[in-house]
Amino acid sequence: MHISQQIEANIKAQNVADTITLDYEARFLRRKRLVSDSGEAFLVELPETRSLSATDGFVLDDGRIIAIHPKPEPIMKVMGANPVSYTHLTLPTKA
């Protein structure tokens, strides 16, 4: 299994060997086993927890780059008559 100990920012499409689709929470990581979109398992072992973006990529120990794609997620649009109306907003909690 390959290991990634480095993140490359602003990767170019022509340098990408594979992709991985991660949701917002999964893009905060330090050490974890991941599986690319094509099924290749690899280990991420970073020196500190990082917040990764859609322009970042995992650099594997053999030099290949696995690009990060954000997973589409639902969003909540909050609207109100004025800013004061937001003070009464109650969000649902996870069970």
N, CA and C of each residue as an Amber inpcrd file, in Angstrom:
protein
   285
   0.8500000  -1.1740000   0.0000000   0.0000000   0.0000000   0.0000000
   0.8950000   1.2370000   0.0000000   0.5200000   2.1950000  -0.8200000
   1.2950000   3.4290000  -0.9110000   0.9430000   4.3690000   0.2400000
   1.8640000   5.2940000   0.5100000   1.7010000   6.2570000   1.5920000
   1.8210000   7.6640000   1.0240000   0.9820000   8.5570000   1.5300000
   1.0880000   9.9810000   1.2040000   1.4380000  10.7250000   2.4800000
   2.5820000  11.4150000   2.4540000   2.9900000  12.2400000   3.5890000
   3.0760000  13.7100000   3.1820000   2.5450000  14.0070000   2.0000000
   2.6370000  15.3610000   1.4640000   1.3730000  15.7080000   0.6850000
   0.9530000  16.9620000   0.8210000  -0.1730000  17.4970000   0.0590000
   0.3810000  18.5370000  -0.8960000  -0.0340000  18.4680000  -2.1440000
   0.3570000  19.4800000  -3.1150000  -0.8500000  20.3570000  -3.4060000
  -0.6540000  21.6700000  -3.3250000  -1.7330000  22.6170000  -3.5810000
  -1.7390000  23.0230000  -5.0450000  -2.9000000  23.4470000  -5.5120000
  -3.0610000  23.9490000  -6.8860000  -2.5260000  22.9760000  -7.9340000
  -2.9660000  21.7330000  -7.8340000  -2.4960000  20.7060000  -8.7640000
  -3.0460000  20.9510000 -10.1640000  -2.3130000  20.4920000 -11.1370000
  -2.7070000  20.6000000 -12.5450000  -3.3290000  19.2740000 -12.9810000
  -4.3680000  19.3270000 -13.7940000  -5.0930000  18.1330000 -14.2330000
  -4.1720000  17.1320000 -14.9310000  -3.1810000  17.6090000 -15.6850000
  -2.3060000  16.6930000 -16.4120000  -1.3640000  15.9170000 -15.4860000
  -1.2360000  16.3400000 -14.2140000  -0.3600000  15.6470000 -13.2600000
  -1.1020000  14.6270000 -12.3970000  -2.4010000  14.5010000 -12.5930000
  -3.2270000  13.6570000 -11.7310000  -3.2790000  12.2250000 -12.2560000
  -3.0050000  11.2700000 -11.3520000  -3.0690000   9.8520000 -11.7060000
  -4.4030000   9.2350000 -11.3290000  -5.0780000   9.8170000 -10.3290000
  -6.3330000   9.2580000  -9.8250000  -7.0530000  10.3600000  -9.0590000
  -8.2550000  10.0660000  -8.6040000  -9.0390000  11.0170000  -7.8150000
  -9.6150000  10.3230000  -6.5950000 -10.0000000  11.1340000  -5.6310000
 -10.7310000  10.6390000  -4.4720000 -11.8090000  11.6700000  -4.1510000
 -13.0120000  11.2120000  -3.8720000 -14.1250000  12.0900000  -3.5700000
 -14.3760000  12.0490000  -2.0700000 -14.2600000  13.2120000  -1.4310000
 -14.4080000  13.3070000   0.0210000 -15.4150000  14.3940000   0.3850000
 -16.2360000  14.1110000   1.3980000 -17.1530000  15.1460000   1.8700000
 -16.3850000  16.1490000   2.7400000 -17.0950000  17.1790000   3.1830000
 -16.4650000  18.2690000   3.9290000 -15.7120000  17.7650000   5.1600000
 -16.3600000  16.9320000   5.9610000 -15.7230000  16.4340000   7.1890000
 -14.5350000  15.5380000   6.8930000 -14.5970000  14.7470000   5.8530000
 -13.4980000  13.8310000   5.5130000 -12.2670000  14.5630000   5.0000000
 -12.4300000  15.8380000   4.6050000 -11.2840000  16.6120000   4.1240000
 -10.4760000  17.2420000   5.2530000 -10.8360000  16.9510000   6.4950000
 -10.0300000  17.3140000   7.6580000  -9.3670000  16.0290000   8.1420000
  -8.0790000  15.8950000   7.9100000  -7.4500000  14.6530000   8.3270000
  -5.9590000  14.8110000   8.5860000  -5.4300000  13.8460000   9.2890000
  -3.9960000  13.7580000   9.5390000  -3.4840000  12.3680000   9.1640000
  -4.1170000  11.3540000   9.7310000  -3.6870000   9.9810000   9.4640000
  -4.9260000   9.1190000   9.2440000  -4.9740000   8.5130000   8.0370000
  -6.1530000   7.7040000   7.7200000  -5.8830000   6.8450000   6.4920000
  -6.5340000   5.6980000   6.4290000  -6.5020000   4.8520000   5.2410000
  -7.6590000   5.2990000   4.3530000  -7.3530000   5.5940000   3.0960000
  -8.3620000   6.0340000   2.1420000  -8.3640000   5.1170000   0.9280000
  -9.4190000   5.1860000   0.1470000  -9.5160000   4.4190000  -1.0940000
  -9.9100000   5.3910000  -2.1990000  -9.1200000   5.4060000  -3.2660000
  -9.3740000   6.3250000  -4.3840000 -10.6480000   5.9250000  -5.1210000
 -11.0930000   6.8060000  -6.0020000 -12.3070000   6.5290000  -6.7760000
 -12.1560000   5.3100000  -7.6800000 -10.9080000   4.9470000  -8.0320000
 -10.6890000   3.7560000  -8.8650000 -10.4330000   2.4970000  -8.0390000
 -10.4420000   2.6400000  -6.6920000 -10.3040000   1.4660000  -5.8310000
  -8.9320000   1.2350000  -5.2280000  -7.9850000   2.1360000  -5.4310000
  -6.6380000   1.9460000  -4.8650000  -6.5870000   2.4710000  -3.4300000
  -6.2220000   1.5840000  -2.5050000  -6.0770000   1.9730000  -1.1020000
  -4.7180000   2.6340000  -0.8960000  -4.6980000   3.6530000  -0.0380000
  -3.4360000   4.2990000   0.3310000  -3.5730000   4.8810000   1.7270000
  -2.4510000   5.1030000   2.3620000  -2.4180000   5.6270000   3.7200000
  -1.9790000   7.0790000   3.6810000  -2.7070000   7.9340000   4.3800000
  -2.3140000   9.3350000   4.5250000  -1.7030000   9.4790000   5.9040000
  -0.5050000  10.0220000   5.9640000   0.1900000  10.2300000   7.2320000
   0.8570000  11.6030000   7.1820000   0.1250000  12.6180000   7.6130000
   0.5980000  13.9950000   7.5680000   1.1550000  14.4040000   8.9260000
   2.0520000  15.3780000   8.9560000   2.6340000  15.8090000  10.2310000
   1.6260000  16.4860000  11.1620000   0.5620000  17.0540000  10.5940000
  -0.4740000  17.6950000  11.3960000  -1.8010000  17.6240000  10.6560000
  -2.8900000  17.8440000  11.3760000  -4.2100000  17.8290000  10.7570000
  -4.3120000  18.9630000   9.7510000  -4.8570000  18.6510000   8.5860000
  -4.9980000  19.6410000   7.5130000  -6.4460000  19.7110000   7.0610000
  -6.8130000  20.8770000   6.5910000  -8.0890000  21.0800000   5.9200000
  -7.7860000  21.1180000   4.4310000  -8.3030000  20.1630000   3.6850000
  -7.9650000  20.0200000   2.2710000  -9.0500000  20.6120000   1.3860000
  -8.6300000  21.1140000   0.2340000  -9.5860000  21.7340000  -0.6900000
  -9.6140000  20.9850000  -2.0160000 -10.4980000  21.4230000  -2.8950000
 -10.6740000  20.7830000  -4.2000000  -9.4800000  21.0000000  -5.1220000
  -8.5730000  21.8810000  -4.7780000  -7.3860000  22.1100000  -5.6160000
  -6.1560000  21.3930000  -5.0740000  -6.3230000  20.6060000  -4.0070000
  -5.2100000  19.8720000  -3.4010000  -5.1480000  18.4450000  -3.9300000
  -3.9960000  17.8210000  -3.7230000  -3.8330000  16.4270000  -4.0970000
  -2.8840000  15.7210000  -3.1510000  -3.1080000  14.4330000  -2.9470000
  -2.2090000  13.6170000  -2.1370000  -1.0420000  13.1800000  -3.0220000
   0.1850000  13.4300000  -2.5830000   1.3680000  12.9740000  -3.3140000
   1.7760000  11.6340000  -2.7150000   1.6850000  10.5860000  -3.5180000
   2.0460000   9.2480000  -3.0420000   3.5580000   9.0760000  -3.0340000
   4.0170000   8.0580000  -2.3200000   5.4600000   7.8170000  -2.2100000
   6.1200000   7.4320000  -3.5330000   5.3330000   7.0870000  -4.5460000
   5.9040000   6.7970000  -5.8670000   5.8080000   8.0070000  -6.8100000
   5.3520000   9.1690000  -6.2680000   5.2950000  10.3960000  -7.0510000
   3.9520000  10.6880000  -7.7020000   3.0570000   9.7120000  -7.7530000
   1.7370000   9.9570000  -8.3460000   0.9190000  10.8800000  -7.4500000
  -0.0170000  11.5870000  -8.0650000  -0.8890000  12.5020000  -7.3230000
  -2.3330000  12.0310000  -7.4350000  -3.0090000  11.9810000  -6.2910000
  -4.4260000  11.6640000  -6.2520000  -5.1610000  12.9620000  -5.9150000
  -5.9340000  13.4510000  -6.8810000  -6.6490000  14.7200000  -6.7240000
  -7.8660000  14.5570000  -5.8220000  -8.1580000  15.6010000  -5.0700000
  -9.3080000  15.6060000  -4.1680000 -10.4810000  16.2780000  -4.8600000
 -11.5970000  15.5550000  -4.9200000 -12.8490000  16.1100000  -5.4460000
 -13.8180000  16.2370000  -4.2790000 -14.4350000  17.3890000  -4.1130000
 -15.4260000  17.5160000  -3.0360000 -16.7050000  16.7600000  -3.3810000
 -17.2230000  16.0350000  -2.4210000 -18.4800000  15.3060000  -2.6120000
 -19.6350000  16.3080000  -2.5790000 -20.5390000  16.2420000  -3.5380000
 -21.6980000  17.1410000  -3.4890000 -22.5000000  16.8920000  -2.2060000
 -22.8550000  17.9700000  -1.5350000 -23.6030000  17.8610000  -0.2890000
 -24.7540000  18.8620000  -0.2950000 -25.8330000  18.5240000   0.3880000
 -26.9490000  19.4700000   0.4610000 -26.5540000  20.6940000   1.2790000
 -27.1170000  21.8170000   0.9360000 -26.8760000  23.0310000   1.7040000
 -28.2010000  23.5570000   2.2280000 -28.1140000  24.3830000   3.2480000
 -29.3070000  24.9820000   3.8090000 -29.2430000  26.4860000   3.5360000
 -30.2710000  27.0010000   2.9020000 -30.3440000  28.4310000   2.6450000
 -31.2170000  29.0560000   3.7220000 -30.6370000  30.0090000   4.4410000
 -31.3490000  30.6670000   5.5230000 -31.6730000  32.0850000   5.0890000
 -32.9410000  32.4310000   5.1730000 -33.3670000  33.7680000   4.7710000
 -34.1780000  34.3810000   5.9020000 -34.1080000  35.6870000   6.0100000
 -34.8860000  36.3800000   7.0270000 -35.1730000  37.7970000   6.5780000
 -36.1010000  38.4060000   7.2620000 -36.4920000  39.7750000   6.9170000
 -35.3700000  40.7630000   7.2340000 -34.6040000  40.4660000   8.3030000
 -33.4940000  41.3360000   8.7030000 -32.5300000  40.5300000   9.5640000
 -31.3390000  41.0490000   9.8480000 -30.3510000  40.2840000  10.6280000
 -30.8470000  39.8690000  12.0140000 -31.7000000  40.6330000  12.6330000
 -32.2070000  40.2970000  13.9610000 -33.0110000  38.9940000  13.9180000
 -33.6760000  38.7220000  12.8040000 -34.4840000  37.5070000  12.7010000
 -33.6330000  36.2430000  12.8010000 -32.3350000  36.3360000  12.5130000
 -31.4530000  35.1650000  12.6150000 -31.1630000  34.7850000  14.0610000
 -31.3730000  35.6790000  15.0010000 -31.0700000  35.3750000  16.3980000
 -32.0130000  34.3380000  16.9770000 -33.1110000  34.0610000  16.3170000
 -34.0920000  33.0930000  16.7960000 -34.0140000  31.7680000  16.0250000
 -32.9310000  31.5800000  15.3100000 -32.7590000  30.3980000  14.4860000
 -32.3480000  29.2050000  15.3520000 -33.0190000  28.0880000  15.1850000
 -32.6630000  26.8460000  15.8700000 -32.3920000  25.7970000  14.8160000
 -31.1970000  25.2340000  14.8420000 -30.8260000  24.2090000  13.8730000
 -31.1120000  22.8360000  14.4330000 -31.4910000  21.8840000  13.5860000
 -31.7160000  20.5150000  14.0620000 -30.3920000  19.8880000  14.5060000
 -30.4400000  19.0110000  15.4720000 -29.2410000  18.3080000  15.9400000
 -29.2360000  16.9060000  15.3760000 -28.0260000  16.3520000  15.2700000
 -27.8840000  14.9740000  14.8020000 -28.2720000  14.0200000  15.9120000
 -28.9590000  12.9870000  15.5610000 -29.3740000  11.9920000  16.5470000
 -28.3150000  10.9470000  16.7310000
